[in-house]
Structure formats: C-alpha cells, structure tokens
Amino acid sequence: MDIPSAALEGLCRLGEVDGASFGSLVDGVYDVLSSKMETQALLSRIEIPGKEEIVDSLLLFVAEACRRNVNTGTIKELLEDLQVPSDKVTRFLASHKVKHLTLKSVLSATKPSLGSVLDVKWKLEYCRGDGGREGGPRYSITLVTDTPTPLHFYCNPAQLADLVAQLQSATFSIDKFISAQGT
C-alpha cells in the first residue's frame, strides 16, 4: 500500500490516543468515510495536540485499505511496523472486519475520478443593487465538464481574482510535484 510519508507519521501517533478515545476515533473514521458523520464532529471526540494530522492520516489509510482490498494481515503488519501498540492494532482490526465491507460498497458507488473541465464560459454582468442584491459588476461563470450538468456560479471581481490565484497556486504545486517525481 502506498501511503505518503506525512500520513505514516500521523499513523505513528496513534499510540498517543488514549484507549477510550481510540475506539471512538476508529469508528468515527469509518463513519466519516461513509458520510454518516462530519470530520469536525470526529475531531471534537479526541483531545490531543495534532489531532488533525492523526485523523487525516487514519482517513487516508482506511480509504486506501478498503479501496485496495488490503487483507487484515497486511494491515496488522503495517501498523506493527509503525509501532502502534498491539491493543490498538487489535481494536482497529476488529472495527475493520465489521465495517470495511460497508465502506467498500460506499466507495465503489462513488465515481472513481472527478469530472474534467472541457470549457469555461463567462459573462460580465452589472447589477443595479435592487432586490436585496449588492450592486456592481459580477461574473457569471459556467464550467462545462464531461458530466451531464455544468457547474454554474456567480462571483464578484475580487472573488474571481482569488479563484484565479488559487488555481495558479494549484498549478504551481502540481508542476512542482511532477518535476520532483522526475528527479
């Protein structure tokens, strides 16, 4: 199983979670991935520094284990290699045996990849400020994707500038990641 090093570091910290909170954490991770609970509700269940890292790591680990149909022996070996205490490994495996089939069916029902943007259509509009709306220019943006329904939204010039900056940042990060893989 290919788990990023940052996620492995988070999994190493499972030993820091007290016994009572650990069961709640593991069950909560399956509930979050099954859309039965919000991540914030899960985070409120445990009180240790860096809990976000632990939860994010465990979410990734469980999703990958279910997606790849990893057997319990491999999971046990990986957790033991990360020096997760044996009582917590046992508790994790007990939950995994019960909940992984349900989670696997939820994950298989979701589309394996996100839609691709095929085209962007935009139009500058000017609102007069009546009807409770703020006056001024706004953009009507439509993202045409390979899904049947296009994504349509409105934004003001400042929001559009922020969106463009975020997309440029994402592009830079992807390019940086790709170039690091090539070296």
XYZ file of C-alpha atoms in Angstrom:
183
model
C 0.000 0.000 0.000
C 1.402 3.381 -0.999
C 0.899 5.759 1.908
C 2.576 9.215 1.852
C 5.252 9.758 4.498
C 3.220 12.521 6.182
C 0.336 10.070 6.633
C 2.701 7.442 8.031
C 3.883 9.987 10.607
C 0.272 10.574 11.617
C -0.332 6.826 11.934
C 2.750 6.524 14.167
C 0.990 8.901 16.562
C -1.974 6.541 17.084
C -0.255 5.385 20.270
C -0.792 8.873 21.734
C -4.582 8.487 21.625
C -5.925 7.187 24.947
C -7.752 3.859 24.935
C -11.243 5.274 25.404
C -10.848 7.790 22.592
C -9.174 5.313 20.249
C -12.277 3.197 19.683
C -14.322 6.313 19.070
C -11.651 7.581 16.652
C -11.558 4.375 14.605
C -15.346 4.021 14.441
C -15.623 7.713 13.608
C -13.200 7.417 10.689
C -15.392 4.747 9.107
C -18.459 6.935 9.748
C -16.812 9.967 8.109
C -15.819 7.948 5.056
C -19.356 6.518 4.868
C -20.781 10.072 5.075
C -22.528 9.319 8.372
C -20.520 11.948 10.260
C -18.662 15.185 9.573
C -14.912 15.343 10.146
C -15.360 18.207 12.652
C -17.591 16.009 14.818
C -14.888 13.354 14.817
C -12.184 15.881 15.712
C -14.221 17.000 18.712
C -14.080 13.447 20.112
C -10.344 13.432 20.782
C -8.248 15.900 22.736
C -4.568 15.655 21.870
C -2.223 18.058 20.115
C -2.072 17.499 16.365
C -5.298 15.534 16.232
C -5.981 16.775 12.695
C -2.841 15.019 11.460
C -3.856 11.765 13.140
C -7.427 11.893 11.805
C -6.328 12.817 8.268
C -3.750 10.021 8.263
C -6.216 7.440 9.507
C -8.843 8.583 6.977
C -6.340 8.119 4.151
C -5.144 4.768 5.498
C -8.658 3.328 5.890
C -9.810 4.601 2.488
C -6.778 3.100 0.753
C -7.079 -0.195 2.648
C -10.725 -0.522 1.628
C -10.193 0.676 -1.914
C -7.337 -1.772 -2.497
C -8.994 -4.588 -0.510
C -5.932 -4.991 1.719
C -6.130 -8.055 3.958
C -6.024 -7.805 7.742
C -2.616 -9.474 7.921
C -1.051 -6.734 5.809
C -2.812 -4.026 7.831
C -1.627 -5.595 11.086
C 1.941 -5.842 9.798
C 1.977 -2.216 8.646
C 0.587 -0.889 11.929
C 3.041 -3.003 13.934
C 5.922 -1.741 11.763
C 4.817 1.782 12.717
C 4.987 0.703 16.387
C 1.272 1.147 17.039
C 0.546 -0.619 20.370
C -0.834 -4.140 19.932
C -4.075 -3.408 21.827
C -4.825 -0.599 19.368
C -3.949 -2.772 16.380
C -6.374 -5.402 17.693
C -9.104 -2.790 18.221
C -8.556 -1.343 14.748
C -8.721 -4.767 13.083
C -11.941 -5.613 14.958
C -13.618 -2.473 13.605
C -12.153 -3.003 10.152
C -13.543 -6.546 9.912
C -17.031 -5.296 10.765
C -17.094 -2.043 8.781
C -14.873 -2.454 5.741
C -17.487 -4.150 3.538
C -19.980 -1.344 4.100
C -17.335 1.271 3.410
C -16.150 -0.596 0.340
C -19.651 -0.545 -1.125
C -19.935 3.204 -0.426
C -16.560 3.864 -2.050
C -17.379 1.739 -5.091
C -20.649 3.628 -5.581
C -18.784 6.905 -5.949
C -17.250 7.916 -9.238
C -13.575 6.858 -9.216
C -12.400 10.182 -10.586
C -13.542 13.757 -10.731
C -15.015 15.204 -13.889
C -12.780 17.073 -16.301
C -13.341 20.673 -17.263
C -13.861 20.886 -21.019
C -14.649 24.572 -21.382
C -15.190 27.744 -19.375
C -17.835 30.267 -20.312
C -18.109 33.628 -18.596
C -20.097 36.786 -18.845
C -19.685 40.108 -17.058
C -22.957 41.424 -15.687
C -23.805 44.573 -13.843
C -26.338 44.516 -11.010
C -28.153 47.670 -10.066
C -28.487 46.705 -6.424
C -32.223 46.187 -6.315
C -33.941 43.127 -4.861
C -31.593 42.923 -1.886
C -28.540 42.301 -4.053
C -25.368 44.255 -3.830
C -24.885 46.477 -6.841
C -21.845 46.413 -9.073
C -20.170 44.087 -11.547
C -20.318 40.344 -11.180
C -19.219 37.439 -13.313
C -21.444 34.588 -14.383
C -19.151 31.573 -14.776
C -20.075 28.198 -16.257
C -17.660 25.280 -16.189
C -18.593 22.785 -18.867
C -17.475 19.344 -17.711
C -17.669 15.793 -19.007
C -20.622 15.258 -16.648
C -24.177 15.951 -17.822
C -24.619 19.012 -15.607
C -22.322 22.035 -15.955
C -21.202 23.907 -12.856
C -22.580 27.445 -12.764
C -21.757 30.169 -10.232
C -21.545 33.944 -9.781
C -18.701 35.916 -8.268
C -17.575 39.495 -7.929
C -14.221 40.671 -9.359
C -12.376 40.173 -6.051
C -13.690 36.608 -5.730
C -12.712 35.873 -9.326
C -9.198 37.218 -8.697
C -8.950 34.964 -5.612
C -10.148 31.950 -7.622
C -7.574 32.616 -10.337
C -4.810 32.959 -7.727
C -5.850 29.678 -6.084
C -5.864 27.880 -9.441
C -2.424 29.293 -10.288
C -1.148 28.106 -6.912
C -2.593 24.641 -7.519
C -0.979 24.525 -10.962
C 2.377 25.537 -9.474
C 2.083 22.814 -6.798
C 1.225 20.143 -9.371
C 4.116 21.201 -11.615
C 6.467 21.142 -8.628
C 5.263 17.667 -7.632
C 5.657 16.336 -11.184
C 9.171 17.745 -11.511
C 10.142 16.250 -8.122
C 8.901 12.828 -9.294
C 11.103 13.044 -12.373
C 14.298 13.583 -10.366
